Coordinates of C-alpha atoms in Angstrom, one line a residue:
Chain A
X1 CA -45.0 -46.0 -80.1
X2 CA -44.7 -46.6 -76.4
X3 CA -43.7 -50.1 -75.5
X4 CA -44.7 -51.9 -72.3
X5 CA -44.1 -49.6 -69.3
X6 CA -43.2 -50.9 -65.9
X7 CA -42.7 -49.2 -62.6
X8 CA -40.7 -48.9 -60.5
X9 CA -37.5 -50.0 -62.2
X10 CA -35.9 -50.8 -58.9
X11 CA -37.4 -51.6 -55.6
X12 CA -35.5 -52.3 -52.4
X13 CA -37.6 -53.3 -49.4
X14 CA -37.4 -55.1 -46.1
X15 CA -38.7 -58.6 -45.4
X16 CA -42.4 -58.5 -44.4
X17 CA -43.2 -55.3 -46.4
X18 CA -45.8 -55.2 -49.1
X19 CA -44.5 -54.6 -52.7
X20 CA -46.6 -53.5 -55.6
X21 CA -45.3 -53.7 -59.2
X22 CA -47.1 -51.9 -62.0
X23 CA -47.5 -52.5 -65.7
X24 CA -49.0 -50.7 -68.6
X25 CA -49.3 -53.0 -71.7
X26 CA -49.0 -51.9 -75.3
X27 CA -52.3 -50.3 -76.4
X28 CA -54.5 -52.7 -78.3
X29 CA -52.8 -55.9 -76.9
X30 CA -55.3 -58.3 -75.3
X31 CA -53.0 -60.6 -73.4
X32 CA -50.7 -59.6 -70.4
X33 CA -48.1 -61.8 -68.7
X34 CA -46.1 -61.5 -65.5
X35 CA -42.7 -63.3 -65.4
X36 CA -40.0 -63.6 -62.8
X37 CA -36.4 -64.1 -63.9
X38 CA -33.5 -65.4 -61.7
X39 CA -30.2 -66.9 -62.5
X40 CA -31.2 -70.3 -61.1
X41 CA -34.6 -70.7 -62.7
X42 CA -34.5 -68.5 -65.7
X43 CA -37.7 -66.8 -66.9
X44 CA -40.8 -68.2 -65.1
X45 CA -44.4 -67.4 -66.1
X46 CA -46.3 -66.3 -63.0
X47 CA -49.7 -65.5 -64.4
X48 CA -51.3 -64.4 -67.6
X49 CA -54.5 -62.5 -68.4
X50 CA -56.6 -62.4 -71.6
X51 CA -59.0 -59.6 -72.1
X52 CA -58.4 -58.6 -68.4
X53 CA -59.4 -62.0 -67.1
X54 CA -56.8 -64.2 -65.3
X55 CA -56.5 -67.4 -67.4
X56 CA -53.6 -69.3 -65.8
X57 CA -52.1 -68.4 -62.4
X58 CA -50.5 -71.8 -61.8
X59 CA -47.1 -70.2 -61.8
X60 CA -47.8 -67.9 -58.8
X61 CA -45.5 -69.2 -56.1
X62 CA -47.9 -69.0 -53.1
X63 CA -50.7 -67.0 -51.6
X64 CA -48.3 -64.1 -50.9
X65 CA -48.5 -63.3 -54.6
X66 CA -51.6 -61.7 -56.2
X67 CA -52.2 -60.0 -59.5
X68 CA -55.0 -57.8 -60.9
X69 CA -55.9 -56.3 -64.2
X70 CA -58.7 -53.8 -63.5
X71 CA -58.7 -52.6 -67.1
X72 CA -57.0 -53.1 -70.5
X73 CA -54.3 -50.6 -69.8
X74 CA -53.1 -51.4 -66.3
X75 CA -52.0 -54.4 -64.2
X76 CA -50.4 -54.9 -60.8
X77 CA -48.5 -57.7 -59.1
X78 CA -48.5 -57.6 -55.4
X79 CA -46.3 -59.5 -52.9
X80 CA -47.5 -59.4 -49.3
X81 CA -45.5 -60.1 -47.1
X82 CA -42.3 -60.1 -49.1
X83 CA -39.4 -62.4 -48.4
X84 CA -35.7 -62.4 -49.4
X85 CA -36.3 -65.3 -51.8
X86 CA -38.6 -63.1 -53.8
X87 CA -35.6 -61.1 -54.9
X88 CA -35.6 -61.3 -58.7
X89 CA -36.3 -59.3 -61.8
X90 CA -40.0 -59.1 -62.6
X91 CA -41.1 -58.6 -66.2
X92 CA -44.5 -57.7 -67.7
X93 CA -45.2 -58.6 -71.3
X94 CA -48.1 -58.1 -73.6
X95 CA -49.2 -59.6 -76.9
X96 CA -52.0 -59.7 -79.4
X97 CA -52.4 -63.3 -78.5
X98 CA -52.7 -64.7 -82.0
X99 CA -49.4 -66.5 -82.3
X100 CA -48.0 -65.5 -78.9
X101 CA -45.4 -62.9 -79.9
X102 CA -44.7 -61.2 -76.7
X103 CA -43.3 -57.7 -76.1
X104 CA -41.5 -57.2 -72.8
X105 CA -41.2 -54.2 -70.5
X106 CA -37.8 -53.2 -69.0
X107 CA -38.5 -55.1 -65.8
X108 CA -38.5 -54.3 -62.1
X109 CA -35.5 -55.4 -60.1
X110 CA -36.7 -56.3 -56.6
X111 CA -34.4 -56.7 -53.7
X112 CA -35.8 -57.9 -50.4
X113 CA -33.4 -57.6 -47.5
Chain B
X1 CA -45.0 -80.1 -68.7
X2 CA -43.3 -78.8 -71.8
X3 CA -39.6 -78.1 -71.4
X4 CA -37.1 -76.4 -73.7
X5 CA -33.4 -77.1 -73.2
X6 CA -30.9 -74.7 -74.7
X7 CA -27.2 -75.4 -75.4
X8 CA -24.6 -74.4 -74.8
X9 CA -25.5 -72.5 -71.6
X10 CA -22.5 -70.2 -72.1
X11 CA -20.5 -69.3 -75.2
X12 CA -17.5 -67.1 -75.5
X13 CA -16.2 -66.4 -79.0
X14 CA -13.9 -64.1 -81.0
X15 CA -15.2 -61.4 -83.2
X16 CA -15.8 -62.7 -86.7
X17 CA -16.4 -66.3 -85.7
X18 CA -19.5 -68.3 -86.6
X19 CA -21.6 -70.0 -84.0
X20 CA -24.7 -72.0 -83.5
X21 CA -27.0 -72.3 -80.5
X22 CA -29.6 -75.0 -80.0
X23 CA -33.0 -75.3 -78.5
X24 CA -34.4 -78.8 -78.0
X25 CA -37.6 -80.4 -76.6
X26 CA -39.4 -83.7 -76.5
X27 CA -42.6 -81.8 -77.1
X28 CA -44.1 -80.4 -80.3
X29 CA -44.7 -76.7 -80.5
X30 CA -47.1 -74.8 -82.7
X31 CA -44.6 -71.9 -82.9
X32 CA -41.0 -71.2 -81.8
X33 CA -39.7 -67.8 -81.0
X34 CA -36.2 -66.4 -80.4
X35 CA -35.5 -63.5 -78.1
X36 CA -32.3 -61.6 -77.3
X37 CA -31.9 -59.9 -73.9
X38 CA -29.3 -57.4 -73.0
X39 CA -28.3 -56.7 -69.3
X40 CA -30.8 -54.5 -67.5
X41 CA -33.4 -54.9 -70.2
X42 CA -36.3 -57.1 -71.2
X43 CA -36.1 -59.8 -73.9
X44 CA -36.7 -58.5 -77.4
X45 CA -38.3 -60.7 -80.0
X46 CA -36.1 -61.6 -83.0
X47 CA -38.1 -64.0 -85.0
X48 CA -41.1 -66.4 -85.0
X49 CA -41.1 -69.7 -86.9
X50 CA -44.3 -71.7 -87.3
X51 CA -43.7 -74.3 -90.0
X52 CA -41.6 -77.5 -89.6
X53 CA -38.4 -77.1 -91.6
X54 CA -38.8 -73.3 -91.8
X55 CA -35.7 -71.2 -92.2
X56 CA -35.7 -67.4 -91.6
X57 CA -32.8 -65.0 -92.0
X58 CA -32.3 -61.8 -90.2
X59 CA -29.1 -60.2 -91.6
X60 CA -26.3 -62.4 -90.2
X61 CA -28.7 -64.5 -88.1
X62 CA -30.3 -67.7 -89.5
X63 CA -33.1 -69.4 -87.6
X64 CA -34.3 -72.9 -88.3
X65 CA -37.3 -74.8 -87.0
X66 CA -37.0 -78.6 -86.9
X67 CA -39.1 -80.7 -89.3
X68 CA -40.9 -82.2 -86.3
X69 CA -41.3 -78.8 -84.6
X70 CA -39.6 -80.0 -81.5
X71 CA -36.3 -78.2 -81.9
X72 CA -34.7 -75.0 -83.4
X73 CA -31.3 -73.6 -84.0
X74 CA -29.8 -70.1 -84.3
X75 CA -26.7 -69.6 -86.4
X76 CA -24.7 -66.3 -86.4
X77 CA -22.3 -65.6 -89.1
X78 CA -19.3 -63.4 -88.4
X79 CA -20.3 -62.4 -84.9
X80 CA -20.0 -58.8 -83.9
X81 CA -19.8 -57.2 -80.5
X82 CA -23.4 -56.1 -80.8
X83 CA -24.5 -59.7 -81.0
X84 CA -23.6 -60.4 -77.3
X85 CA -26.4 -61.0 -74.9
X86 CA -28.7 -63.8 -73.6
X87 CA -30.5 -65.7 -76.4
X88 CA -33.8 -67.2 -75.3
X89 CA -36.0 -69.6 -77.2
X90 CA -39.7 -69.9 -76.4
X91 CA -42.2 -72.5 -77.6
X92 CA -45.9 -71.7 -78.2
X93 CA -48.5 -74.4 -77.5
X94 CA -52.0 -74.9 -78.9
X95 CA -53.5 -72.1 -76.8
X96 CA -51.3 -69.6 -78.7
X97 CA -51.1 -67.5 -75.5
X98 CA -48.7 -69.2 -73.3
X99 CA -45.0 -69.5 -74.1
X100 CA -42.5 -72.0 -72.5
X101 CA -39.0 -70.4 -72.3
X102 CA -35.6 -72.1 -72.3
X103 CA -33.0 -70.9 -69.8
X104 CA -31.0 -69.3 -72.5
X105 CA -27.5 -69.2 -74.0
X106 CA -25.3 -66.3 -72.8
X107 CA -23.1 -65.1 -75.7
X108 CA -20.0 -63.1 -74.8
X109 CA -17.1 -61.9 -76.9
X110 CA -13.4 -62.3 -76.0
X111 CA -11.6 -59.0 -76.0

């Protein structure tokens, strides 16, 4: 069975550019999560969706960040414009939502120069 | 805001040693999960505990949920090189959707 798929795996961009990260959750899962991981802050929840609807976006740093889930098999996290402090590893995870067991993708390592 | 504190932050051991890492909070959680993360990969779920006092074993790993469901421990017996990585605990609240993660314990092995 395919796990959570994320693309790209690595992204290097210049400050001010738009960045779009993509995620395909595990088929049948009804919750999707976007996290950011840094050495300083650890794993931070940015936003989560249930049945394609955003439930909690309180972790989104600022208006430069936006996320969408147009259907049950696809989600995007967009940063526009990007800044060097956005450099981190971004993870997508999905779950069935019953007791919160989450399955993570391999992550996208973002470097903003 | 629910917080989970993990200790120690770093742990370096010899092969064959036993070790315990801790996950503590002042908040009550409905479930507690442990994940292991290797470099360049996402966290992988090891176990979920939901009942106060619950103990689960996974080969050489023993997980315990505190009686009050505020803390947990992970004990590894006779550590092997394949046990290295970042161990993360995560607490689930009443919504059953959102997890609060600790910052992790990084386990390395002395050569």
